[in-house]
Coordinates of C-alpha atoms and ligand atoms in Angstrom, one line a residue:
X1 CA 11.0 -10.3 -63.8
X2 CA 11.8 -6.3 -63.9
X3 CA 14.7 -5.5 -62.1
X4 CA 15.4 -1.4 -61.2
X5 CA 18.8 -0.7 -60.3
X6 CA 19.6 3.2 -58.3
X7 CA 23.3 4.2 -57.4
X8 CA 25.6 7.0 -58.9
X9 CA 26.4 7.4 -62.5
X10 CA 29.5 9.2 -62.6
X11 CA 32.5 10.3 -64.5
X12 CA 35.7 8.8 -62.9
X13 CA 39.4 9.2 -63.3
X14 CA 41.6 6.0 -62.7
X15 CA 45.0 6.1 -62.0
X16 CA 47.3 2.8 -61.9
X17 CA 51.1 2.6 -61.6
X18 CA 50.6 2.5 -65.5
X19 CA 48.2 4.6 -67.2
X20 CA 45.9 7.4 -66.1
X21 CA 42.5 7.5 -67.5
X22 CA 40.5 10.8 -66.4
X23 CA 36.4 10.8 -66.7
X24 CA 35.5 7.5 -68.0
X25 CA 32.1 6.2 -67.2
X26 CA 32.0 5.2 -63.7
X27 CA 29.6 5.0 -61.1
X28 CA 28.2 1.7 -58.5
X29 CA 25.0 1.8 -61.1
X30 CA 27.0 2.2 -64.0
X31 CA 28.9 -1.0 -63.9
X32 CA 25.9 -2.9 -61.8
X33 CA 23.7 -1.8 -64.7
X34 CA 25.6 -3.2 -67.6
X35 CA 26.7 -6.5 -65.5
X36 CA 22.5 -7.0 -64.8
X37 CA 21.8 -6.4 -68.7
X38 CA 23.5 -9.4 -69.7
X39 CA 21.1 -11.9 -67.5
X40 CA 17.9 -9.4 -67.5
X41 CA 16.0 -6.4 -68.9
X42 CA 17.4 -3.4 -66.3
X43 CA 15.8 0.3 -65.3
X44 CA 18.3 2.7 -64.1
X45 CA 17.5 5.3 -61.8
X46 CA 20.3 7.7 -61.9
X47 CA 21.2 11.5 -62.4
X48 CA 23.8 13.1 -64.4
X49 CA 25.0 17.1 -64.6
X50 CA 25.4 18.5 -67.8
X51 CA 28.5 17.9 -68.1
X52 CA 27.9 14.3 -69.1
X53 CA 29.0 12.6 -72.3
X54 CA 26.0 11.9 -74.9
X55 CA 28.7 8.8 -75.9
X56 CA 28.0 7.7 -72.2
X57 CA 24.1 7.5 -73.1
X58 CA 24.9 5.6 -75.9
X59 CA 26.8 2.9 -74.4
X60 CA 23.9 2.7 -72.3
X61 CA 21.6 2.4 -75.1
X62 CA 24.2 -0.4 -76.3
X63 CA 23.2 -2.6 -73.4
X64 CA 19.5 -2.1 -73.8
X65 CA 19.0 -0.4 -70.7
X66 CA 16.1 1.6 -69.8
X67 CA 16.8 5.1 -69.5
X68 CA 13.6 6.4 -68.3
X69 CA 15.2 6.9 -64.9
X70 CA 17.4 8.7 -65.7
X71 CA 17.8 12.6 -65.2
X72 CA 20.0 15.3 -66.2
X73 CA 20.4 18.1 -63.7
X74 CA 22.1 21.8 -64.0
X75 CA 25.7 20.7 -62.5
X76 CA 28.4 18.4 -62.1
X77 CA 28.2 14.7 -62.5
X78 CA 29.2 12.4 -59.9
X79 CA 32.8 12.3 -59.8
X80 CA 35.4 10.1 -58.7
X81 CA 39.1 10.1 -58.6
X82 CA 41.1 7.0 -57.1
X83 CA 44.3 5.7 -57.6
X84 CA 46.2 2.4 -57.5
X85 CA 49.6 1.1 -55.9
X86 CA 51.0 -1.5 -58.0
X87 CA 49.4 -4.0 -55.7
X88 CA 46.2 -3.7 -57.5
X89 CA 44.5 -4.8 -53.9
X90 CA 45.5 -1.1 -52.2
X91 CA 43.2 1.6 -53.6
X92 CA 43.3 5.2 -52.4
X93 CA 40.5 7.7 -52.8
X94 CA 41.5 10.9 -54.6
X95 CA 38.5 12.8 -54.5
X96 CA 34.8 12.5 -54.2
X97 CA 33.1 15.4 -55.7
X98 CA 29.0 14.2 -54.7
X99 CA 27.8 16.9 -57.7
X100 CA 24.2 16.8 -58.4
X101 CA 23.6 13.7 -56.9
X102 CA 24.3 15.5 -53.0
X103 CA 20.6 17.1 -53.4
X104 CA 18.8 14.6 -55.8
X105 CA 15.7 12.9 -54.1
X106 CA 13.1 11.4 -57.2
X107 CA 10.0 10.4 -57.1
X108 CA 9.7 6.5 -58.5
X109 CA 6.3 6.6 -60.1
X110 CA 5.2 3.8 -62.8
X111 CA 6.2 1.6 -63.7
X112 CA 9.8 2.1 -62.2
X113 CA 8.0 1.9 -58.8
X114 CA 6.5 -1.4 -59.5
X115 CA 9.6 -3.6 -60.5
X116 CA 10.7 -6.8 -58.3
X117 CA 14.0 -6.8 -58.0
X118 CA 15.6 -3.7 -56.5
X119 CA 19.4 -3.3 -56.5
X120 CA 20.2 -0.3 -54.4
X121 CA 24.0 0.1 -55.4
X122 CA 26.3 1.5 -53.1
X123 CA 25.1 5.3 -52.6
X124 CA 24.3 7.5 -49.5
X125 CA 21.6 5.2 -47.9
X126 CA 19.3 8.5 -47.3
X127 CA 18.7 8.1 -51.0
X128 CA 18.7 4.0 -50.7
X129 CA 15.8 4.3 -48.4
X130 CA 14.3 7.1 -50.2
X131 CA 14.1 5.4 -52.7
X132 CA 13.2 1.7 -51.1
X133 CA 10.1 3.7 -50.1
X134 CA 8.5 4.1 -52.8
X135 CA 8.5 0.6 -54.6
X136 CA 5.3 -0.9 -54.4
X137 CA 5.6 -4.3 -54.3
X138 CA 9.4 -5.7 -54.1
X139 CA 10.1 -9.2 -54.1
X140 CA 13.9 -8.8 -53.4
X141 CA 16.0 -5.9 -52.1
X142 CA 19.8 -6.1 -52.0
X143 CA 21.7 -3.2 -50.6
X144 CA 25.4 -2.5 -51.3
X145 CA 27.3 -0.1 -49.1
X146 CA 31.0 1.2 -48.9
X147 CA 33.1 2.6 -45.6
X148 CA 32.5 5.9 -46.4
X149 CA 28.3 5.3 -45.6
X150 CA 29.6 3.5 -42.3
X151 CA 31.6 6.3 -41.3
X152 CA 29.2 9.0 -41.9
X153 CA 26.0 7.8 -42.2
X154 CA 25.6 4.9 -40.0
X155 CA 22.7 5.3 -38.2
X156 CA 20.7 5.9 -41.7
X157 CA 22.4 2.6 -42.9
X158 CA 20.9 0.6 -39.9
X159 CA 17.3 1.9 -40.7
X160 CA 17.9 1.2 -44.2
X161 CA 19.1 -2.3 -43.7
X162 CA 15.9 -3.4 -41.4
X163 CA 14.0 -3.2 -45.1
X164 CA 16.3 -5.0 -46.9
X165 CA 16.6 -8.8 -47.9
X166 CA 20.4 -8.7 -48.5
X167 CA 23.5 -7.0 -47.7
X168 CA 26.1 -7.0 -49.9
X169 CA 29.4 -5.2 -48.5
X170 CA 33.6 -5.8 -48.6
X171 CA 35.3 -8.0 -45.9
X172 CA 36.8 -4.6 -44.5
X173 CA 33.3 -3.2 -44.0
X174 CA 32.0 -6.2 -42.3
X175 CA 34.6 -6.0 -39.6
X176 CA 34.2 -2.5 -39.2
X177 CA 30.6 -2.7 -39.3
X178 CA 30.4 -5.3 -36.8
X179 CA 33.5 -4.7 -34.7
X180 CA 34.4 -8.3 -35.0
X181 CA 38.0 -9.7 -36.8
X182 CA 36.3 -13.1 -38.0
X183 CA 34.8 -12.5 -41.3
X184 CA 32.1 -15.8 -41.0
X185 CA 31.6 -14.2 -37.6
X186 CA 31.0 -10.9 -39.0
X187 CA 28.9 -11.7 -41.8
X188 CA 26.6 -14.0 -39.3
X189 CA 26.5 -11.3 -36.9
X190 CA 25.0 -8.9 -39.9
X191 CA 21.8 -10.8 -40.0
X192 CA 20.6 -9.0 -37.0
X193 CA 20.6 -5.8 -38.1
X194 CA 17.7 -6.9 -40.7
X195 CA 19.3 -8.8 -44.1
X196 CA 18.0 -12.4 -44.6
X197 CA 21.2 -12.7 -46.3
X198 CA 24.6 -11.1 -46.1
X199 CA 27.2 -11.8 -48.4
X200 CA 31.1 -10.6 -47.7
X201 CA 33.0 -10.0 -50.8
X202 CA 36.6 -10.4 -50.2
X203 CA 38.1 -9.4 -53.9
X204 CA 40.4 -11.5 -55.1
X205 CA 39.3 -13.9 -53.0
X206 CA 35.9 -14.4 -53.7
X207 CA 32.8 -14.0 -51.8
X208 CA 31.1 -15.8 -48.5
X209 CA 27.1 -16.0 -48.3
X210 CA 25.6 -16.3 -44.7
X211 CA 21.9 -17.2 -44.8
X212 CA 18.6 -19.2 -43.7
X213 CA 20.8 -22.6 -45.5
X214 CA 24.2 -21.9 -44.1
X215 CA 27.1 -20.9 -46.0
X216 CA 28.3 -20.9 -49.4
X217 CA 31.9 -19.9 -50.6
X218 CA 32.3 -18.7 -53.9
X219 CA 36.1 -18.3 -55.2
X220 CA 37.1 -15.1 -57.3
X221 CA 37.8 -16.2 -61.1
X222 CA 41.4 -16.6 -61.0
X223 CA 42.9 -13.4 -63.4
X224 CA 46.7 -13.6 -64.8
X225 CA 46.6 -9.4 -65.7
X226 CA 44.2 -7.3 -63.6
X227 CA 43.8 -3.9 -65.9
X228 CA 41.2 -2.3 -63.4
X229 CA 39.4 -3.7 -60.5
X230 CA 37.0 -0.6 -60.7
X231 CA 33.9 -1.6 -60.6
X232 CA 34.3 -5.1 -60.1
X233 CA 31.9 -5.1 -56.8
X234 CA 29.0 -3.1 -58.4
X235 CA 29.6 -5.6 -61.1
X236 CA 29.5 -8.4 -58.6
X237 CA 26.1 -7.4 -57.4
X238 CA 24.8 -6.6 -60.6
X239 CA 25.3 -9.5 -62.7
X240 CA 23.8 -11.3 -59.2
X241 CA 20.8 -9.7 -59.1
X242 CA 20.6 -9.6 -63.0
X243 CA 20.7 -13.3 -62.6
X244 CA 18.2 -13.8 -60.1
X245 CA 15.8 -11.6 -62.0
X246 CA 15.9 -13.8 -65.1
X247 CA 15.2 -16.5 -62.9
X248 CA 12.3 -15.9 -61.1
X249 CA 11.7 -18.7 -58.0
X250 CA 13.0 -19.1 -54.7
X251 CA 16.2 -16.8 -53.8
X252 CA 17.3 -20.0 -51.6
X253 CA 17.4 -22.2 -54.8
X254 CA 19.0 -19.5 -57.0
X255 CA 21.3 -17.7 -55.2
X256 CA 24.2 -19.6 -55.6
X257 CA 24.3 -19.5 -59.1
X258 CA 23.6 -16.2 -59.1
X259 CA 26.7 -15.2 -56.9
X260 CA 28.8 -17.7 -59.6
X261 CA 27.4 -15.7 -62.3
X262 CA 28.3 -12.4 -60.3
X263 CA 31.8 -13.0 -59.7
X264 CA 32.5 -14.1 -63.5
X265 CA 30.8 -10.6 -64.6
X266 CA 33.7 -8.7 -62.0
X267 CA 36.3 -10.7 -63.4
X268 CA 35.9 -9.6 -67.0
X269 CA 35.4 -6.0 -65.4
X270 CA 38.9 -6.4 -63.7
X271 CA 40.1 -6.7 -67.2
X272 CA 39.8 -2.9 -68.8
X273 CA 39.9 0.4 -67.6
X274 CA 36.8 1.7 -65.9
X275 CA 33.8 -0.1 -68.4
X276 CA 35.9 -1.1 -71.8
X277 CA 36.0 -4.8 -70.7
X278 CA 32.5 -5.4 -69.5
X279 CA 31.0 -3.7 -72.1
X280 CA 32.9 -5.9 -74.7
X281 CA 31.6 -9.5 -73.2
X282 CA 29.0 -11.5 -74.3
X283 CA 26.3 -14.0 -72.0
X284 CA 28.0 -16.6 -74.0
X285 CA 31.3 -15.6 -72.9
X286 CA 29.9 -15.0 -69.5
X287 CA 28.4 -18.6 -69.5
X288 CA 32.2 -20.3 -70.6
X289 CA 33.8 -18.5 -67.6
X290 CA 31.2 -20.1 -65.5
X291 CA 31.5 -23.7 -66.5
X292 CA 35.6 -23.0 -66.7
X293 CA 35.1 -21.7 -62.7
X294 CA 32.9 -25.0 -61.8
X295 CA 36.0 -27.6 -63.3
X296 CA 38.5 -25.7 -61.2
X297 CA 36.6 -25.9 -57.7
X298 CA 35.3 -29.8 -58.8
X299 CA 36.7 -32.1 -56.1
Ligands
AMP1 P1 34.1 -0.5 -56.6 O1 35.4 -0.6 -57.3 O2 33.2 -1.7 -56.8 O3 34.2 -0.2 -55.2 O4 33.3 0.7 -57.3 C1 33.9 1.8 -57.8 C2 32.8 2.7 -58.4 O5 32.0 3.3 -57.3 C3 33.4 3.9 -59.2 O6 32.9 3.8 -60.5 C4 32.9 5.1 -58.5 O7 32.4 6.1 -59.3 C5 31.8 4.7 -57.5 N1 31.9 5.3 -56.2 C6 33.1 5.7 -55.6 N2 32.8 6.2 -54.4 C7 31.4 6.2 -54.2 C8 30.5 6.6 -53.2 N3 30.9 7.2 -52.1 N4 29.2 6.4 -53.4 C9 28.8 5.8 -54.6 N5 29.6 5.4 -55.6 C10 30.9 5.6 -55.4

């Protein structure tokens, strides 16, 4: 099934206690849209300024990915500066600088508006909705969101989340969304607002699902070197929804697997600056990971 994935494409700069990296190819559709191309054929709905990289396309192009969405406007791209303390856990944000995306509302029109699966990476949930709107017939919405949406855009996030089947956001987020310490609490407490499903990523920690069958704890892949973590949520949520798309049924039967196949995506993310690592895996190296993951949580 056709999966269409919108968020920001953007040119970020990493700094760790050990290298600095400036405008690499960034952005919550960037990484989610490489992550779903390993499990499923993937539409990205994007814009870049003109100040974009034609090596960027290419990598794209690289993982098959359909570009038809994707626009190039006078201006800036997206761009994002953020920078590590030597626990890779603590993240600061530098600088946001929105660039053409702050104005960009497009039209879906066929046959982006008619695909299944909709991954509405973590953007400003005005153009989430806007967006969600215009699909004709979806079959599974997931929403990702970051602090920054909660802090200024709340009331737009609510409206967004009653049409949305799940809601994918960080531990943090949940408790600040909510108000409430207990992350099971939290996530349970999410359901209201609209999502079916809420899952609570907790980095290096793994993940929690709260839906109509209960809970269901994934684990993080256990890394020895983290390069990176950029990325690894969008990466999360796209090799999830990837997943789900390839296997069309019932969310309830697949959706465990998929958040496995999800969190082995982000660990090989963690392991290269900005895309390098991803973009070097394979679905067989993917699928090793997983069956490695399932013998060390068998009990
Ligand atoms: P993650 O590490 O999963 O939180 O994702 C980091 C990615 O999100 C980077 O590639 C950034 O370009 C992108 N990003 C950072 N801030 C935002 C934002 N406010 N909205 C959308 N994407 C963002």
């Amino acid at each position: 099934m056709s999966l269409l994935i919108v968020g920001t494409t953007a040119l970020d700069s990493i700094k760790t206690p050990n290298k600095e990296n400036p405008r690499l190819l960034g952005g919550s559709a960037s990484h989610a849209a490489v992550a779903a191309s390993f499990f499923s054929p993937v539409s990205l709905l994007g814009v870049v300024g003109d100040d974009f990289p034609e090596e960027y396309v290419e990598l794209y192009k690289k993982h098959q990915i359909d570009l038809s969405g994707l626009e190039k406007a006078a201006g800036n791209t997206f761009h994002w500066e953020g920078e590590y303390e030597v626990n890779m856990n603590n993240r600061k944000t530098l600088e946001t600088d929105l660039g053409v995306i702050e104005d960009w509302m497009p039209n879906v029109t066929s046959p982006l508006n008619e695909k299944a699966y909709i991954l509405l990476a973590n953007c400003a949930p005005q153009l989430q909705h806007h967006v969600l709107k215009q699909m004709k017939q979806p079959k599974f919405v997931v929403a990702d969101t970051m602090d920054l949406w909660l802090n200024i855009a709340r009331h737009e996030l609510e409206q967004l989340l009653k049409d949305v089947d799940c809601l994918v956001l960080n531990d943090s987020e949940a408790r600040q969304f909510t108000e409430e310490d207990n992350v099971v609490i939290a996530a349970q407490s999410l359901h209201k607002y609209g999502p079916k499903y809420v899952i609570v990523k907790k980095g290096e920690h793994g993940a929690i699902l709260s839906g109509p069958s209960g809970l269901f704890i994934a684990p993080a892949f256990p890394l020895d070197s983290v390069v990176d973590p950029t990325g690894a949520g969008d990466s999360f949520v796209g090799g999830l929804v990837g997943y789900l798309a390839s296997h069309d049924g019932d969310i309830d039967d697949n959706l465990r697997q998929a958040i496995i196949h999800g969190t082995v995506t982000a660990s090989f993310c963690c392991q290269g600056f900005g895309l390098a690592s991803t973009t070097t895996t394979t679905r067989e190296c993917i699928n090793k990971r997983v069956e490695a993951l399932s013998q060390l949580v068998a009990f």
